[in-house]
Amino acid sequence: MKKMRWGVPLLLILLLAGSVYYMVDSRMRVIDDYNKKLSEARKAVQNGVLTDGLALYEQALSVYPSEEIYTETGNVYLDSDDLQGAQNWYEREFVARYPDAPQAYEYGIRASLAAEDYREALAIYDVCSRREALSEEIQKLIQPVWYSYELLYGSYDEVGAFSSQNGFAAVKSGDRWSYVNQDGETEITDSYQSADVFGECAAVVDSQGEAYYIDESGNTKFTASQFTDTGESSEQIQLFRPIADGLALAYDGRTWSYYQMETYKRAFGGFADATVIANGIGAVTKDGTAWALIGTDGQEITGYDYDQAVTNSRGILCCTDALFVMQDGKYWLIDAAGNKRNQNAYDAVYAFEQDSWAAAKKNGKWIFVNSLGEEKELGVFEEAKSFSNGLAAVQKDGKWGYIDLEGNLVIDCIFYDAGSFNEKGVAFVKPTETEWNALSLYRYHTD
């Protein structure tokens, strides 16, 4: 019995040792096979036999896949200028096997950049960002094309501002206005004598001289007759401006007045000129020279103390809690109550496009000012416009381009004029002296 008790453990030990030996031996043979195929693949590629080399790489990867060898295999396509093959390798093989690996996206971006497919490179960046697979190398790769763009088809004689609500913009070709979307496609084909920026609706004057508001399908929503028929005005309204804070601003051929949208009744008016009241603040003038700030109730916030009230590209006086006015030939930054935000006088200004930095010319130099009255210099420019969605148009050597918030010139100064960017990365620019085009940043439109 004692011999049997000792014999069983010994047998188990021998069986275990044999099993370990078999597994180690099998493992070594697999590694040897992998190294052999990998070595043969590299030799084939070195000798210019790419098809056989790629086949051997794939055989090696079937034995022992790794991100490093997937990258090495992909580089064979890139080094041989087979850019389609490189992109296919990324899409069908590399990222399919390693959907969360930064190395897969690094390779995909390199392949797209080599093909000068910047939109695809930025699309890959979006995917790896969502999957939290960003790396320093990816950030480094994408930076040179972060502000890459295309000029959309269609050119225009004049353009309006892009709407922050639906992305539409009024454009003029010949003597008629219509509306396009942020992809440069015509959305409203009707031809108008004039067309204003879109809010919930847009103010237009049609080919017959009729003033009314339209919705984003081009349907008539509110007509001049609706306001006149209340008996509040004896004159037919000839022109509207955008609706804001529940008020429509209308011109009857003699003066401007504000109308309640709920009742179409005149709330207050009789002004020689007036701005849209937005964010609770507007500006009016009785004689065309002296301006005052007013609220939504029509009450004066300030006296008629200003020579001018500065509005932005959408006709808005105040889109933050600060605005610019002219007094005694100089521009001043004031708050909603008319108090100066700083004691600095400016020679020229552009209104705030959003709660960011506005362009102002001080002592002959263009700088940027925020709503608190703080200032910063971002370079030397012949002219500059206010920031919108992180970019500001600047002029150098007679041409316009764009800087970022650090003052880096991210879009070269090659245009004859340049407008504000909307939240979808689209702005109007003038590639020629006479025509406007829409510039679209690829990174906002990667689909």
mmCIF file of N, CA and C in Angstrom, residues 62-158:
data_model
loop_
_atom_site.group_PDB
_atom_site.id
_atom_site.type_symbol
_atom_site.label_atom_id
_atom_site.label_comp_id
_atom_site.label_asym_id
_atom_site.label_seq_id
_atom_site.Cartn_x
_atom_site.Cartn_y
_atom_site.Cartn_z
ATOM 1 N N SER A 62 -1.914 36.654 -38.026
ATOM 2 C CA SER A 62 -2.882 35.610 -37.675
ATOM 3 C C SER A 62 -2.346 34.709 -36.571
ATOM 4 N N VAL A 63 -1.013 34.638 -36.461
ATOM 5 C CA VAL A 63 -0.380 33.845 -35.404
ATOM 6 C C VAL A 63 -0.319 34.641 -34.104
ATOM 7 N N TYR A 64 0.132 35.884 -34.210
ATOM 8 C CA TYR A 64 0.332 36.691 -33.012
ATOM 9 C C TYR A 64 0.060 38.157 -33.344
ATOM 10 N N PRO A 65 -1.185 38.600 -33.247
ATOM 11 C CA PRO A 65 -1.521 39.981 -33.597
ATOM 12 C C PRO A 65 -1.024 40.974 -32.546
ATOM 13 N N SER A 66 -0.616 42.153 -33.006
ATOM 14 C CA SER A 66 -0.224 43.224 -32.092
ATOM 15 C C SER A 66 -0.414 44.559 -32.798
ATOM 16 N N GLU A 67 -0.608 45.606 -32.016
ATOM 17 C CA GLU A 67 -0.801 46.944 -32.584
ATOM 18 C C GLU A 67 0.446 47.391 -33.344
ATOM 19 N N GLU A 68 1.615 47.013 -32.813
ATOM 20 C CA GLU A 68 2.863 47.444 -33.435
ATOM 21 C C GLU A 68 3.013 46.866 -34.840
ATOM 22 N N ILE A 69 2.703 45.578 -35.007
ATOM 23 C CA ILE A 69 2.868 44.949 -36.321
ATOM 24 C C ILE A 69 1.741 45.365 -37.269
ATOM 25 N N TYR A 70 0.555 45.641 -36.725
ATOM 26 C CA TYR A 70 -0.493 46.215 -37.571
ATOM 27 C C TYR A 70 -0.027 47.553 -38.151
ATOM 28 N N THR A 71 0.628 48.358 -37.311
ATOM 29 C CA THR A 71 1.159 49.637 -37.790
ATOM 30 C C THR A 71 2.259 49.407 -38.826
ATOM 31 N N GLU A 72 3.155 48.470 -38.547
ATOM 32 C CA GLU A 72 4.249 48.175 -39.472
ATOM 33 C C GLU A 72 3.710 47.707 -40.818
ATOM 34 N N THR A 73 2.685 46.877 -40.793
ATOM 35 C CA THR A 73 2.082 46.398 -42.039
ATOM 36 C C THR A 73 1.451 47.556 -42.804
ATOM 37 N N GLY A 74 0.729 48.397 -42.078
ATOM 38 C CA GLY A 74 0.109 49.555 -42.718
ATOM 39 C C GLY A 74 1.124 50.486 -43.332
ATOM 40 N N ASN A 75 2.277 50.616 -42.699
ATOM 41 C CA ASN A 75 3.317 51.510 -43.227
ATOM 42 C C ASN A 75 3.868 51.032 -44.571
ATOM 43 N N VAL A 76 3.737 49.709 -44.844
ATOM 44 C CA VAL A 76 4.156 49.205 -46.158
ATOM 45 C C VAL A 76 3.321 49.859 -47.251
ATOM 46 N N TYR A 77 2.011 49.986 -47.002
ATOM 47 C CA TYR A 77 1.143 50.669 -47.969
ATOM 48 C C TYR A 77 1.546 52.135 -48.120
ATOM 49 N N LEU A 78 1.787 52.800 -46.992
ATOM 50 C CA LEU A 78 2.139 54.217 -47.044
ATOM 51 C C LEU A 78 3.474 54.441 -47.732
ATOM 52 N N ASP A 79 4.462 53.626 -47.392
ATOM 53 C CA ASP A 79 5.799 53.802 -47.970
ATOM 54 C C ASP A 79 5.813 53.532 -49.473
ATOM 55 N N SER A 80 4.861 52.735 -49.943
ATOM 56 C CA SER A 80 4.796 52.425 -51.381
ATOM 57 C C SER A 80 3.802 53.324 -52.107
ATOM 58 N N ASP A 81 3.297 54.345 -51.388
ATOM 59 C CA ASP A 81 2.341 55.305 -51.958
ATOM 60 C C ASP A 81 1.027 54.655 -52.390
ATOM 61 N N ASP A 82 0.711 53.506 -51.808
ATOM 62 C CA ASP A 82 -0.594 52.895 -52.051
ATOM 63 C C ASP A 82 -1.559 53.465 -51.007
ATOM 64 N N LEU A 83 -2.024 54.696 -51.268
ATOM 65 C CA LEU A 83 -2.809 55.414 -50.269
ATOM 66 C C LEU A 83 -4.189 54.802 -50.065
ATOM 67 N N GLN A 84 -4.779 54.275 -51.158
ATOM 68 C CA GLN A 84 -6.071 53.607 -51.009
ATOM 69 C C GLN A 84 -5.912 52.344 -50.177
ATOM 70 N N GLY A 85 -4.827 51.602 -50.442
ATOM 71 C CA GLY A 85 -4.564 50.400 -49.656
ATOM 72 C C GLY A 85 -4.348 50.725 -48.189
ATOM 73 N N ALA A 86 -3.662 51.863 -47.919
ATOM 74 C CA ALA A 86 -3.415 52.276 -46.539
ATOM 75 C C ALA A 86 -4.725 52.584 -45.819
ATOM 76 N N GLN A 87 -5.617 53.319 -46.498
ATOM 77 C CA GLN A 87 -6.891 53.651 -45.861
ATOM 78 C C GLN A 87 -7.754 52.411 -45.671
ATOM 79 N N ASN A 88 -7.711 51.492 -46.644
ATOM 80 C CA ASN A 88 -8.457 50.244 -46.490
ATOM 81 C C ASN A 88 -7.927 49.417 -45.327
ATOM 82 N N TRP A 89 -6.595 49.393 -45.171
ATOM 83 C CA TRP A 89 -5.994 48.641 -44.064
ATOM 84 C C TRP A 89 -6.476 49.200 -42.726
ATOM 85 N N TYR A 90 -6.524 50.509 -42.632
ATOM 86 C CA TYR A 90 -7.024 51.114 -41.390
ATOM 87 C C TYR A 90 -8.482 50.753 -41.136
ATOM 88 N N GLU A 91 -9.327 50.934 -42.150
ATOM 89 C CA GLU A 91 -10.767 50.777 -41.951
ATOM 90 C C GLU A 91 -11.175 49.319 -41.760
ATOM 91 N N ARG A 92 -10.627 48.428 -42.590
ATOM 92 C CA ARG A 92 -11.100 47.034 -42.590
ATOM 93 C C ARG A 92 -10.362 46.133 -41.617
ATOM 94 N N GLU A 93 -9.140 46.511 -41.266
ATOM 95 C CA GLU A 93 -8.327 45.613 -40.448
ATOM 96 C C GLU A 93 -7.951 46.220 -39.092
ATOM 97 N N PHE A 94 -7.215 47.337 -39.139
ATOM 98 C CA PHE A 94 -6.583 47.857 -37.925
ATOM 99 C C PHE A 94 -7.625 48.297 -36.897
ATOM 100 N N VAL A 95 -8.451 49.275 -37.256
ATOM 101 C CA VAL A 95 -9.392 49.802 -36.267
ATOM 102 C C VAL A 95 -10.494 48.807 -35.954
ATOM 103 N N ALA A 96 -10.769 47.878 -36.889
ATOM 104 C CA ALA A 96 -11.779 46.851 -36.624
ATOM 105 C C ALA A 96 -11.317 45.926 -35.503
ATOM 106 N N ARG A 97 -10.011 45.660 -35.434
ATOM 107 C CA ARG A 97 -9.488 44.770 -34.385
ATOM 108 C C ARG A 97 -9.196 45.533 -33.097
ATOM 109 N N TYR A 98 -8.755 46.800 -33.220
ATOM 110 C CA TYR A 98 -8.382 47.590 -32.036
ATOM 111 C C TYR A 98 -9.175 48.906 -32.006
ATOM 112 N N PRO A 99 -10.479 48.837 -31.742
ATOM 113 C CA PRO A 99 -11.322 50.047 -31.799
ATOM 114 C C PRO A 99 -11.043 51.063 -30.698
ATOM 115 N N ASP A 100 -10.292 50.682 -29.673
ATOM 116 C CA ASP A 100 -10.002 51.612 -28.580
ATOM 117 C C ASP A 100 -8.522 51.934 -28.456
ATOM 118 N N ALA A 101 -7.738 51.552 -29.453
ATOM 119 C CA ALA A 101 -6.293 51.743 -29.377
ATOM 120 C C ALA A 101 -5.865 53.034 -30.070
ATOM 121 N N PRO A 102 -5.188 53.937 -29.382
ATOM 122 C CA PRO A 102 -4.696 55.165 -30.025
ATOM 123 C C PRO A 102 -3.845 54.907 -31.263
ATOM 124 N N GLN A 103 -3.052 53.813 -31.254
ATOM 125 C CA GLN A 103 -2.178 53.545 -32.396
ATOM 126 C C GLN A 103 -2.975 53.329 -33.685
ATOM 127 N N ALA A 104 -4.160 52.733 -33.560
ATOM 128 C CA ALA A 104 -4.984 52.509 -34.749
ATOM 129 C C ALA A 104 -5.402 53.850 -35.344
ATOM 130 N N TYR A 105 -5.813 54.782 -34.495
ATOM 131 C CA TYR A 105 -6.261 56.091 -34.980
ATOM 132 C C TYR A 105 -5.091 56.941 -35.465
ATOM 133 N N GLU A 106 -3.948 56.798 -34.812
ATOM 134 C CA GLU A 106 -2.762 57.507 -35.287
ATOM 135 C C GLU A 106 -2.460 57.089 -36.727
ATOM 136 N N TYR A 107 -2.521 55.783 -36.979
ATOM 137 C CA TYR A 107 -2.244 55.302 -38.334
ATOM 138 C C TYR A 107 -3.313 55.792 -39.303
ATOM 139 N N GLY A 108 -4.578 55.718 -38.911
ATOM 140 C CA GLY A 108 -5.663 56.159 -39.783
ATOM 141 C C GLY A 108 -5.535 57.625 -40.164
ATOM 142 N N ILE A 109 -5.155 58.448 -39.205
ATOM 143 C CA ILE A 109 -4.984 59.878 -39.492
ATOM 144 C C ILE A 109 -3.805 60.094 -40.418
ATOM 145 N N ARG A 110 -2.705 59.390 -40.185
ATOM 146 C CA ARG A 110 -1.545 59.521 -41.077
ATOM 147 C C ARG A 110 -1.907 59.118 -42.505
ATOM 148 N N ALA A 111 -2.681 58.038 -42.643
ATOM 149 C CA ALA A 111 -3.077 57.570 -43.968
ATOM 150 C C ALA A 111 -3.958 58.608 -44.665
ATOM 151 N N SER A 112 -4.879 59.211 -43.919
ATOM 152 C CA SER A 112 -5.768 60.217 -44.498
ATOM 153 C C SER A 112 -5.001 61.485 -44.876
ATOM 154 N N LEU A 113 -4.070 61.887 -44.034
ATOM 155 C CA LEU A 113 -3.270 63.076 -44.334
ATOM 156 C C LEU A 113 -2.395 62.845 -45.564
ATOM 157 N N ALA A 114 -1.861 61.639 -45.695
ATOM 158 C CA ALA A 114 -1.039 61.330 -46.872
ATOM 159 C C ALA A 114 -1.873 61.436 -48.145
ATOM 160 N N ALA A 115 -3.160 61.086 -48.050
ATOM 161 C CA ALA A 115 -4.068 61.177 -49.200
ATOM 162 C C ALA A 115 -4.669 62.568 -49.338
ATOM 163 N N GLU A 116 -4.265 63.494 -48.445
ATOM 164 C CA GLU A 116 -4.805 64.856 -48.396
ATOM 165 C C GLU A 116 -6.322 64.853 -48.227
ATOM 166 N N ASP A 117 -6.802 63.830 -47.530
ATOM 167 C CA ASP A 117 -8.226 63.730 -47.215
ATOM 168 C C ASP A 117 -8.418 64.269 -45.801
ATOM 169 N N TYR A 118 -8.420 65.602 -45.685
ATOM 170 C CA TYR A 118 -8.438 66.234 -44.378
ATOM 171 C C TYR A 118 -9.772 66.026 -43.658
ATOM 172 N N ARG A 119 -10.837 65.977 -44.413
ATOM 173 C CA ARG A 119 -12.136 65.735 -43.786
ATOM 174 C C ARG A 119 -12.156 64.369 -43.082
ATOM 175 N N GLU A 120 -11.587 63.344 -43.756
ATOM 176 C CA GLU A 120 -11.548 62.012 -43.162
ATOM 177 C C GLU A 120 -10.627 61.979 -41.942
ATOM 178 N N ALA A 121 -9.494 62.686 -42.026
ATOM 179 C CA ALA A 121 -8.590 62.742 -40.870
ATOM 180 C C ALA A 121 -9.304 63.322 -39.654
ATOM 181 N N LEU A 122 -10.080 64.372 -39.872
ATOM 182 C CA LEU A 122 -10.821 64.989 -38.768
ATOM 183 C C LEU A 122 -11.969 64.112 -38.297
ATOM 184 N N ALA A 123 -12.558 63.338 -39.211
ATOM 185 C CA ALA A 123 -13.607 62.398 -38.817
ATOM 186 C C ALA A 123 -13.032 61.313 -37.914
ATOM 187 N N ILE A 124 -11.829 60.832 -38.254
ATOM 188 C CA ILE A 124 -11.170 59.829 -37.413
ATOM 189 C C ILE A 124 -10.864 60.422 -36.040
ATOM 190 N N TYR A 125 -10.425 61.670 -36.037
ATOM 191 C CA TYR A 125 -10.165 62.357 -34.760
ATOM 192 C C TYR A 125 -11.434 62.396 -33.910
ATOM 193 N N ASP A 126 -12.571 62.700 -34.531
ATOM 194 C CA ASP A 126 -13.837 62.741 -33.792
ATOM 195 C C ASP A 126 -14.152 61.392 -33.167
ATOM 196 N N VAL A 127 -13.942 60.318 -33.924
ATOM 197 C CA VAL A 127 -14.250 58.978 -33.426
ATOM 198 C C VAL A 127 -13.363 58.622 -32.238
ATOM 199 N N CYS A 128 -12.058 58.842 -32.370
ATOM 200 C CA CYS A 128 -11.163 58.462 -31.265
ATOM 201 C C CYS A 128 -11.383 59.360 -30.051
ATOM 202 N N SER A 129 -11.823 60.597 -30.289
ATOM 203 C CA SER A 129 -12.148 61.467 -29.161
ATOM 204 C C SER A 129 -13.348 60.935 -28.391
ATOM 205 N N ARG A 130 -14.375 60.512 -29.124
ATOM 206 C CA ARG A 130 -15.564 59.953 -28.468
ATOM 207 C C ARG A 130 -15.236 58.674 -27.719
ATOM 208 N N ARG A 131 -14.281 57.908 -28.220
ATOM 209 C CA ARG A 131 -13.902 56.645 -27.576
ATOM 210 C C ARG A 131 -12.790 56.837 -26.545
ATOM 211 N N GLU A 132 -12.458 58.096 -26.271
ATOM 212 C CA GLU A 132 -11.442 58.439 -25.272
ATOM 213 C C GLU A 132 -10.114 57.747 -25.575
ATOM 214 N N ALA A 133 -9.745 57.773 -26.845
ATOM 215 C CA ALA A 133 -8.504 57.131 -27.281
ATOM 216 C C ALA A 133 -7.497 58.146 -27.812
ATOM 217 N N LEU A 134 -7.629 59.396 -27.399
ATOM 218 C CA LEU A 134 -6.702 60.428 -27.860
ATOM 219 C C LEU A 134 -5.312 60.228 -27.276
ATOM 220 N N SER A 135 -4.318 60.650 -28.009
ATOM 221 C CA SER A 135 -2.938 60.599 -27.543
ATOM 222 C C SER A 135 -2.241 61.892 -27.941
ATOM 223 N N GLU A 136 -1.064 62.119 -27.374
ATOM 224 C CA GLU A 136 -0.293 63.312 -27.755
ATOM 225 C C GLU A 136 0.080 63.270 -29.229
ATOM 226 N N GLU A 137 0.363 62.082 -29.734
ATOM 227 C CA GLU A 137 0.726 61.951 -31.139
ATOM 228 C C GLU A 137 -0.454 62.311 -32.034
ATOM 229 N N ILE A 138 -1.656 61.900 -31.648
ATOM 230 C CA ILE A 138 -2.843 62.237 -32.429
ATOM 231 C C ILE A 138 -3.050 63.748 -32.455
ATOM 232 N N GLN A 139 -2.920 64.386 -31.290
ATOM 233 C CA GLN A 139 -3.067 65.845 -31.226
ATOM 234 C C GLN A 139 -2.032 66.532 -32.108
ATOM 235 N N LYS A 140 -0.833 66.011 -32.115
ATOM 236 C CA LYS A 140 0.234 66.586 -32.931
ATOM 237 C C LYS A 140 -0.058 66.406 -34.415
ATOM 238 N N LEU A 141 -0.578 65.246 -34.794
ATOM 239 C CA LEU A 141 -0.875 64.963 -36.190
ATOM 240 C C LEU A 141 -1.998 65.845 -36.727
ATOM 241 N N ILE A 142 -3.024 66.066 -35.910
ATOM 242 C CA ILE A 142 -4.219 66.750 -36.394
ATOM 243 C C ILE A 142 -4.072 68.268 -36.392
ATOM 244 N N GLN A 143 -3.153 68.789 -35.602
ATOM 245 C CA GLN A 143 -3.054 70.240 -35.444
ATOM 246 C C GLN A 143 -2.871 70.999 -36.761
ATOM 247 N N PRO A 144 -2.018 70.534 -37.682
ATOM 248 C CA PRO A 144 -1.824 71.309 -38.920
ATOM 249 C C PRO A 144 -3.069 71.422 -39.796
ATOM 250 N N VAL A 145 -4.049 70.524 -39.608
ATOM 251 C CA VAL A 145 -5.246 70.583 -40.459
ATOM 252 C C VAL A 145 -6.499 70.908 -39.649
ATOM 253 N N TRP A 146 -6.311 71.356 -38.417
ATOM 254 C CA TRP A 146 -7.450 71.656 -37.563
ATOM 255 C C TRP A 146 -8.325 72.749 -38.173
ATOM 256 N N TYR A 147 -7.716 73.667 -38.897
ATOM 257 C CA TYR A 147 -8.465 74.755 -39.525
ATOM 258 C C TYR A 147 -8.505 74.606 -41.049
ATOM 259 N N SER A 148 -8.395 73.381 -41.529
ATOM 260 C CA SER A 148 -8.540 73.157 -42.974
ATOM 261 C C SER A 148 -9.995 73.395 -43.370
ATOM 262 N N TYR A 149 -10.201 73.791 -44.606
ATOM 263 C CA TYR A 149 -11.539 74.215 -45.019
ATOM 264 C C TYR A 149 -11.747 73.981 -46.498
ATOM 265 N N GLU A 150 -13.003 74.160 -46.915
ATOM 266 C CA GLU A 150 -13.337 74.199 -48.328
ATOM 267 C C GLU A 150 -14.232 75.402 -48.582
ATOM 268 N N LEU A 151 -14.167 75.924 -49.792
ATOM 269 C CA LEU A 151 -15.082 76.973 -50.220
ATOM 270 C C LEU A 151 -16.258 76.302 -50.916
ATOM 271 N N LEU A 152 -17.455 76.534 -50.389
ATOM 272 C CA LEU A 152 -18.634 75.882 -50.924
ATOM 273 C C LEU A 152 -19.021 76.498 -52.265
ATOM 274 N N TYR A 153 -19.711 75.685 -53.065
ATOM 275 C CA TYR A 153 -20.154 76.176 -54.374
ATOM 276 C C TYR A 153 -21.163 77.311 -54.180
ATOM 277 N N GLY A 154 -21.265 78.153 -55.200
ATOM 278 C CA GLY A 154 -22.164 79.300 -55.127
ATOM 279 C C GLY A 154 -21.403 80.552 -54.745
ATOM 280 N N SER A 155 -21.591 81.610 -55.508
ATOM 281 C CA SER A 155 -20.962 82.889 -55.187
ATOM 282 C C SER A 155 -22.026 83.968 -55.221
ATOM 283 N N TYR A 156 -21.823 85.012 -54.395
ATOM 284 C CA TYR A 156 -22.873 85.997 -54.177
ATOM 285 C C TYR A 156 -22.293 87.410 -54.211
ATOM 286 N N ASP A 157 -23.165 88.359 -54.592
ATOM 287 C CA ASP A 157 -22.749 89.758 -54.647
ATOM 288 C C ASP A 157 -22.731 90.394 -53.258
ATOM 289 N N GLU A 158 -23.698 90.008 -52.438
ATOM 290 C CA GLU A 158 -23.771 90.479 -51.055
ATOM 291 C C GLU A 158 -24.255 89.333 -50.182
#
